[in-house]
Short mmCIF file of N, CA and C in Angstrom, two decimals:
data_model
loop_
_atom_site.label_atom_id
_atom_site.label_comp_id
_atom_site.label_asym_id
_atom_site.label_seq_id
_atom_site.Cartn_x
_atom_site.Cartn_y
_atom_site.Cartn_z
N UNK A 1 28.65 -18.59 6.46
CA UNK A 1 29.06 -17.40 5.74
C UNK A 1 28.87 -16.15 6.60
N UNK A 2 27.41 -16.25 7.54
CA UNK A 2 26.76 -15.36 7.89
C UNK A 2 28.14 -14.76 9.40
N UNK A 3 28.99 -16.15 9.46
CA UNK A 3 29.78 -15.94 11.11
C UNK A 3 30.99 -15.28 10.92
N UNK A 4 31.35 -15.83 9.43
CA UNK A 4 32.79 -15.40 8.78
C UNK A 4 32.77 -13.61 8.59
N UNK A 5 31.62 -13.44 8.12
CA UNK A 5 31.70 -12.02 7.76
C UNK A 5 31.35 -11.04 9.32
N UNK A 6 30.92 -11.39 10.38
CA UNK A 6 30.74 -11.01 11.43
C UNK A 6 32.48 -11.22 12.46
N UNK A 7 33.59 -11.54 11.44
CA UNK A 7 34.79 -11.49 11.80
C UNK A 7 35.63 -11.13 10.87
N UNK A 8 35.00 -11.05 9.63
CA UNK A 8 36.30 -9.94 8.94
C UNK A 8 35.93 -8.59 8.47
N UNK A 9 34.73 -8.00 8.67
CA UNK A 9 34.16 -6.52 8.51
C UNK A 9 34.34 -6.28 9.77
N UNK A 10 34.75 -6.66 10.87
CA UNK A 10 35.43 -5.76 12.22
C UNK A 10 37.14 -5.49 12.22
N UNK A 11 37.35 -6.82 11.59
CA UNK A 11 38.70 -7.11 11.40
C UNK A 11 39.17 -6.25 10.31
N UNK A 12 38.63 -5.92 9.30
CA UNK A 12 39.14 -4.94 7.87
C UNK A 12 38.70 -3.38 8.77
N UNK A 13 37.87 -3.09 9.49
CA UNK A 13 37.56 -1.91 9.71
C UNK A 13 38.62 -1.48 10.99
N UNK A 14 38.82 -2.42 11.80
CA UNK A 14 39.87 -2.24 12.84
C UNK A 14 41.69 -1.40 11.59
N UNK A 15 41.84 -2.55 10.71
CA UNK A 15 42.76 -2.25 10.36
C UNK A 15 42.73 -1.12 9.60
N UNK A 16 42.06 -0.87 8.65
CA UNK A 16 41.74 0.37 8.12
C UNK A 16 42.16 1.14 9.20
N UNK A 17 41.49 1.24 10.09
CA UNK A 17 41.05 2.62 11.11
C UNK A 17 42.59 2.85 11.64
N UNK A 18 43.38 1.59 12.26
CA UNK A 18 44.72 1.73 12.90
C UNK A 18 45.70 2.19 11.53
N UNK A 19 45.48 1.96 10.10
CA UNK A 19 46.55 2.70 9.24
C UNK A 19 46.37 3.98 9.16
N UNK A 20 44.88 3.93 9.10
CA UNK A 20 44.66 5.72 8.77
C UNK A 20 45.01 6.38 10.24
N UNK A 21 44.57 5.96 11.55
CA UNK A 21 45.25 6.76 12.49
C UNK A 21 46.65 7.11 12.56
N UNK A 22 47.77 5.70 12.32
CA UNK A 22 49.04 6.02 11.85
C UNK A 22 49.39 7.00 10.98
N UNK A 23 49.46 7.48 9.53
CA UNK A 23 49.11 7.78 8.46
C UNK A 23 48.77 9.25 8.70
N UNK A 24 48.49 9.42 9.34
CA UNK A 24 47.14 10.98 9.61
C UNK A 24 48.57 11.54 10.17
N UNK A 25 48.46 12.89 9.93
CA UNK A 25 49.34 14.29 10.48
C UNK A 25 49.14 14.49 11.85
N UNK A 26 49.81 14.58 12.54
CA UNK A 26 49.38 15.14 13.77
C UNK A 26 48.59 16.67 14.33
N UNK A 27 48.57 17.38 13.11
CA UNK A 27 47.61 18.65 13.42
C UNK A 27 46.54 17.97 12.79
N UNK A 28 45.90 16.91 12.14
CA UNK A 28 44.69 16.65 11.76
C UNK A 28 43.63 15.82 13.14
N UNK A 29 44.73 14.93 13.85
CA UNK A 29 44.46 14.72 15.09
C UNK A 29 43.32 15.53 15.97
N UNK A 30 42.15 14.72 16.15
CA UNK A 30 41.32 15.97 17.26
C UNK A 30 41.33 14.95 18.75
N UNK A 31 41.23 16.09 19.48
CA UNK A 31 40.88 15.39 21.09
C UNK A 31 42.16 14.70 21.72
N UNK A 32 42.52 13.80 21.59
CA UNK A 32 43.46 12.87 21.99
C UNK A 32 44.86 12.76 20.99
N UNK A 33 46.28 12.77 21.55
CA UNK A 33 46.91 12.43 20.90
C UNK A 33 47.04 10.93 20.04
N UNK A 34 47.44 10.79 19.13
CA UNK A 34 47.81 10.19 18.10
C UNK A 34 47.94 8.91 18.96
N UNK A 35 48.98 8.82 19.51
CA UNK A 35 49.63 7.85 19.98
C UNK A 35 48.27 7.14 20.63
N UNK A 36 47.63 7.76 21.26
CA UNK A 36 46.57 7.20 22.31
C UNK A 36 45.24 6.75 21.82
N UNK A 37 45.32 7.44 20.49
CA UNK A 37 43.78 6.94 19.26
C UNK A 37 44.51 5.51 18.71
N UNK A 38 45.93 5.88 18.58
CA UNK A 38 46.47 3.80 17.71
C UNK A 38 46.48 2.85 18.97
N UNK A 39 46.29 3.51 20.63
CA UNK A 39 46.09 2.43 21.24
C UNK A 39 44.36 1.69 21.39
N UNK A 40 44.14 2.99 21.42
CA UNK A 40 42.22 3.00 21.90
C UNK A 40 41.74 1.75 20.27
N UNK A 41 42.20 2.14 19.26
CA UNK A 41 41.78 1.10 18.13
C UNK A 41 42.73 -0.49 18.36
N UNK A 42 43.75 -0.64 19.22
CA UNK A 42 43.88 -1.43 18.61
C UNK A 42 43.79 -2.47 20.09
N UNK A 43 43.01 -1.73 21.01
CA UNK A 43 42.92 -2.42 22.12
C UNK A 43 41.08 -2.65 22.20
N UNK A 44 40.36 -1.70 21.68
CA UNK A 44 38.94 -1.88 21.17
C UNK A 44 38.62 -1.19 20.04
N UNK A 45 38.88 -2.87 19.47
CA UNK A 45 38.98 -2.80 18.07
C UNK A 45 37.86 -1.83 17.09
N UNK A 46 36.49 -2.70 17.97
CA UNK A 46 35.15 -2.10 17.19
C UNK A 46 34.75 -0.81 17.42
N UNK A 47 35.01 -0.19 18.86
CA UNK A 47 34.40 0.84 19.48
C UNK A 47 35.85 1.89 19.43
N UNK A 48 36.42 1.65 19.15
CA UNK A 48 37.78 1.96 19.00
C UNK A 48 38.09 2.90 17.58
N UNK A 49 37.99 1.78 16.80
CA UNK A 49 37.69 2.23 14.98
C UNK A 49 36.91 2.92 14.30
N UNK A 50 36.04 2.30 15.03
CA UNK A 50 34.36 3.97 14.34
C UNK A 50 34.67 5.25 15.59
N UNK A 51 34.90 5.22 16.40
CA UNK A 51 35.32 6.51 17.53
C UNK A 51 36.69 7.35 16.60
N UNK A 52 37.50 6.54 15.98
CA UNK A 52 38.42 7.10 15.39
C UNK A 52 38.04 7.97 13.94
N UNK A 53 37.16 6.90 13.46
CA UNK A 53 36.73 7.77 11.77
C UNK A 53 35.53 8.36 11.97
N UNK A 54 34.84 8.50 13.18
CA UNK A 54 33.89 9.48 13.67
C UNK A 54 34.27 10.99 13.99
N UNK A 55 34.92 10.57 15.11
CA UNK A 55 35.73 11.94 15.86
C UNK A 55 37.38 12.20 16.12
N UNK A 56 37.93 10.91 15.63
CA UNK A 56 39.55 11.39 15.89
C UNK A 56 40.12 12.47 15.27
N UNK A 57 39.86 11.96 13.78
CA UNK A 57 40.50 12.69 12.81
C UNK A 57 39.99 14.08 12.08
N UNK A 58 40.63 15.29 11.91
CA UNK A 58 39.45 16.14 11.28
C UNK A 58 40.05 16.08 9.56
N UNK A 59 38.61 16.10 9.31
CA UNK A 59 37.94 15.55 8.12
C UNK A 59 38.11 16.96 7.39
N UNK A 60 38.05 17.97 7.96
CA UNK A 60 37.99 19.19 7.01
C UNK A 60 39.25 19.75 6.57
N UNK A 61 40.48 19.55 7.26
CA UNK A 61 41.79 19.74 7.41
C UNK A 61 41.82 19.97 5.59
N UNK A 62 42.60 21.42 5.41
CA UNK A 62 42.98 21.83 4.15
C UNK A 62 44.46 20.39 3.90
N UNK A 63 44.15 20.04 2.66
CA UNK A 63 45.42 19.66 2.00
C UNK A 63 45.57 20.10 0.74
N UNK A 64 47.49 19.96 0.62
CA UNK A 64 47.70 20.99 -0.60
C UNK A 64 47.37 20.43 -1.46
N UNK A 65 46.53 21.48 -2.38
CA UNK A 65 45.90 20.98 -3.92
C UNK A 65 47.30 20.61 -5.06
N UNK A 66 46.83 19.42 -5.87
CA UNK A 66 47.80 19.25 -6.91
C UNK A 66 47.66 19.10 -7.81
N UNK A 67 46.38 19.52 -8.09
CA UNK A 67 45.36 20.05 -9.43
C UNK A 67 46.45 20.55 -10.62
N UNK A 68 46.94 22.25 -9.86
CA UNK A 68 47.06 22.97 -10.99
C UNK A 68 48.53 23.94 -10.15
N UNK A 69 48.76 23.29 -9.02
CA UNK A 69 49.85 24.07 -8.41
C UNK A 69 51.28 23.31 -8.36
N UNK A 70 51.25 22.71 -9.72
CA UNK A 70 52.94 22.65 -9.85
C UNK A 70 53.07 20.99 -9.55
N UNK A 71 52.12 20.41 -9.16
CA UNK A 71 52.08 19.18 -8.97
C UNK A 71 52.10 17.93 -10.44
N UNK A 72 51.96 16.67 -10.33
CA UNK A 72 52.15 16.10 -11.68
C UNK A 72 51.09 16.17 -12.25
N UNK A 73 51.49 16.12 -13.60
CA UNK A 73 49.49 16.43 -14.49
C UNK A 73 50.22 15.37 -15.46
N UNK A 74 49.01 14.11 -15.95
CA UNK A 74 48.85 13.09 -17.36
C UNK A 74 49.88 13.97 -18.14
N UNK A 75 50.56 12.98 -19.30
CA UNK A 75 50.36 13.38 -20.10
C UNK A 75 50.09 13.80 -21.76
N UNK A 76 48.75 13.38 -21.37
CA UNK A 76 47.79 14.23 -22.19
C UNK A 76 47.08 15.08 -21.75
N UNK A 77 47.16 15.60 -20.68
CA UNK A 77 47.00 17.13 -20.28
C UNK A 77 47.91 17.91 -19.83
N UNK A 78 49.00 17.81 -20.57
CA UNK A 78 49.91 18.59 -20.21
C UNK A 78 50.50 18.95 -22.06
N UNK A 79 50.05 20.04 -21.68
CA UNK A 79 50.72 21.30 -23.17
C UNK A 79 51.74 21.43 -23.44
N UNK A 80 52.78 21.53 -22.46
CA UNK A 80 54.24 21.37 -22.96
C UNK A 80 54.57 19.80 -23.68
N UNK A 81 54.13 18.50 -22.94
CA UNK A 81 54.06 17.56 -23.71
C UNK A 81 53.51 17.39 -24.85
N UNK A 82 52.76 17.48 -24.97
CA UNK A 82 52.11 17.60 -26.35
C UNK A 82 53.04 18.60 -27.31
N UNK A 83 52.71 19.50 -26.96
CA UNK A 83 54.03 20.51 -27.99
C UNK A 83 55.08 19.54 -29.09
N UNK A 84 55.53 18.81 -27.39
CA UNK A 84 57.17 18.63 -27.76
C UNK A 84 56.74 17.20 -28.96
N UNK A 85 55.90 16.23 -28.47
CA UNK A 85 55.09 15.43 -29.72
C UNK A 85 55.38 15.83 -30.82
N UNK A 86 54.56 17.25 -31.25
CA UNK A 86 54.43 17.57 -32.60
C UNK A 86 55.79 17.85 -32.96
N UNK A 87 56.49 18.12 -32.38
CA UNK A 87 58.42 19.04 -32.65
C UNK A 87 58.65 17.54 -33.13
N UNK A 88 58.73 16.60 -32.69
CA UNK A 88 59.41 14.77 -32.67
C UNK A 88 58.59 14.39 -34.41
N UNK A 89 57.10 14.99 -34.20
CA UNK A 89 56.75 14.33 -36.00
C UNK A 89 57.64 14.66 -36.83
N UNK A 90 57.51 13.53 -37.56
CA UNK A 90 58.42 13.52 -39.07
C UNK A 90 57.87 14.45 -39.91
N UNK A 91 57.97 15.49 -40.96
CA UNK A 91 57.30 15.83 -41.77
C UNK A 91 57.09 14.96 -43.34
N UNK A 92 56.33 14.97 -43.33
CA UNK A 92 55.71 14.77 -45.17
C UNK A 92 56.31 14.88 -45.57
N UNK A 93 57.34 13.48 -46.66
CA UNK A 93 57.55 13.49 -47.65
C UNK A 93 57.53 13.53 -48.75
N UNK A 94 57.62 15.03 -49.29
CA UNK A 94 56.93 15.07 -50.65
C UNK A 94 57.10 14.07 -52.28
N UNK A 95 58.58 13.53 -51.71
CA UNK A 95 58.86 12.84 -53.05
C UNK A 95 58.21 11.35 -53.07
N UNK A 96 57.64 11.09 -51.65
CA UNK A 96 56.86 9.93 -51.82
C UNK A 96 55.62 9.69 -51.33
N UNK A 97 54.77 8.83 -51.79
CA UNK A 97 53.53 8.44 -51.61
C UNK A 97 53.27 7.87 -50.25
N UNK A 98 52.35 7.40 -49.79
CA UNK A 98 51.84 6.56 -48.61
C UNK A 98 52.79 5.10 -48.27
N UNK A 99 52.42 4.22 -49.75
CA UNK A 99 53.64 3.10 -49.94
C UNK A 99 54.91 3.60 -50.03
N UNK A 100 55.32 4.88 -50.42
CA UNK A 100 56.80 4.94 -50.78
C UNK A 100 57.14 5.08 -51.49
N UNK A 101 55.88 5.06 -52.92
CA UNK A 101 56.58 4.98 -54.52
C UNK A 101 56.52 6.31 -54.88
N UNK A 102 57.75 6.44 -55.89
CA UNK A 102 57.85 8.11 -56.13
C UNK A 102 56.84 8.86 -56.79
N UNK A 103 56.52 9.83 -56.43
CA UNK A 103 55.25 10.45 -57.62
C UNK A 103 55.64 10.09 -58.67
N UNK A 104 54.43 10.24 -59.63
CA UNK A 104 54.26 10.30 -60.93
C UNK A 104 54.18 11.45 -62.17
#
């Protein structure tokens, strides 16, 4: 068990590391171009992969928020949905009961 996992936690971290280097923007890129961090991981794999999610990539790099700037929101947090819900209810029928039978 102990040999298997000493070949697929290098092997999952190699690949991880080579999507996210792919994947990544090129202004997030530090030090080395892009091209040359997907060779360095995928030619040393181990020393390669943690060098990449150590120091390749910067980690602080603003991305656009999509919280509250126009981006998609649930919805059940979204107010115009809901609105339009209540517009779609049926109203209360006064001439009938719960079952349907006419008042009394």
């Amino acid at each position: 068990m102990f040999r298997v996992l000493l070949i697929l936690v290098p092997l999952a971290l190699s690949i991880y590391a080579f999507i996210d280097c792919i994947t990544t923007d090129e202004q997030e890129v530090r030090y080395v171009p892009k091209p040359l961090w997907a060779i360095l991981v995928l030619l040393f794999p181990l020393v390669g992969s943690i060098s990449w999610l150590i120091v390749g990539r910067d980690r602080t790099a603003r991305r656009p928020s999509r919280a509250r700037g126009g981006g998609w929101v649930a919805p059940d947090d979204n107010p115009d949905f809901l609105q339009s819900l209540k517009k779609d209810e049926p109203e209360p029928d006064l001439d009938e009961d719960d079952q349907g039978n006419p008042p009394k």
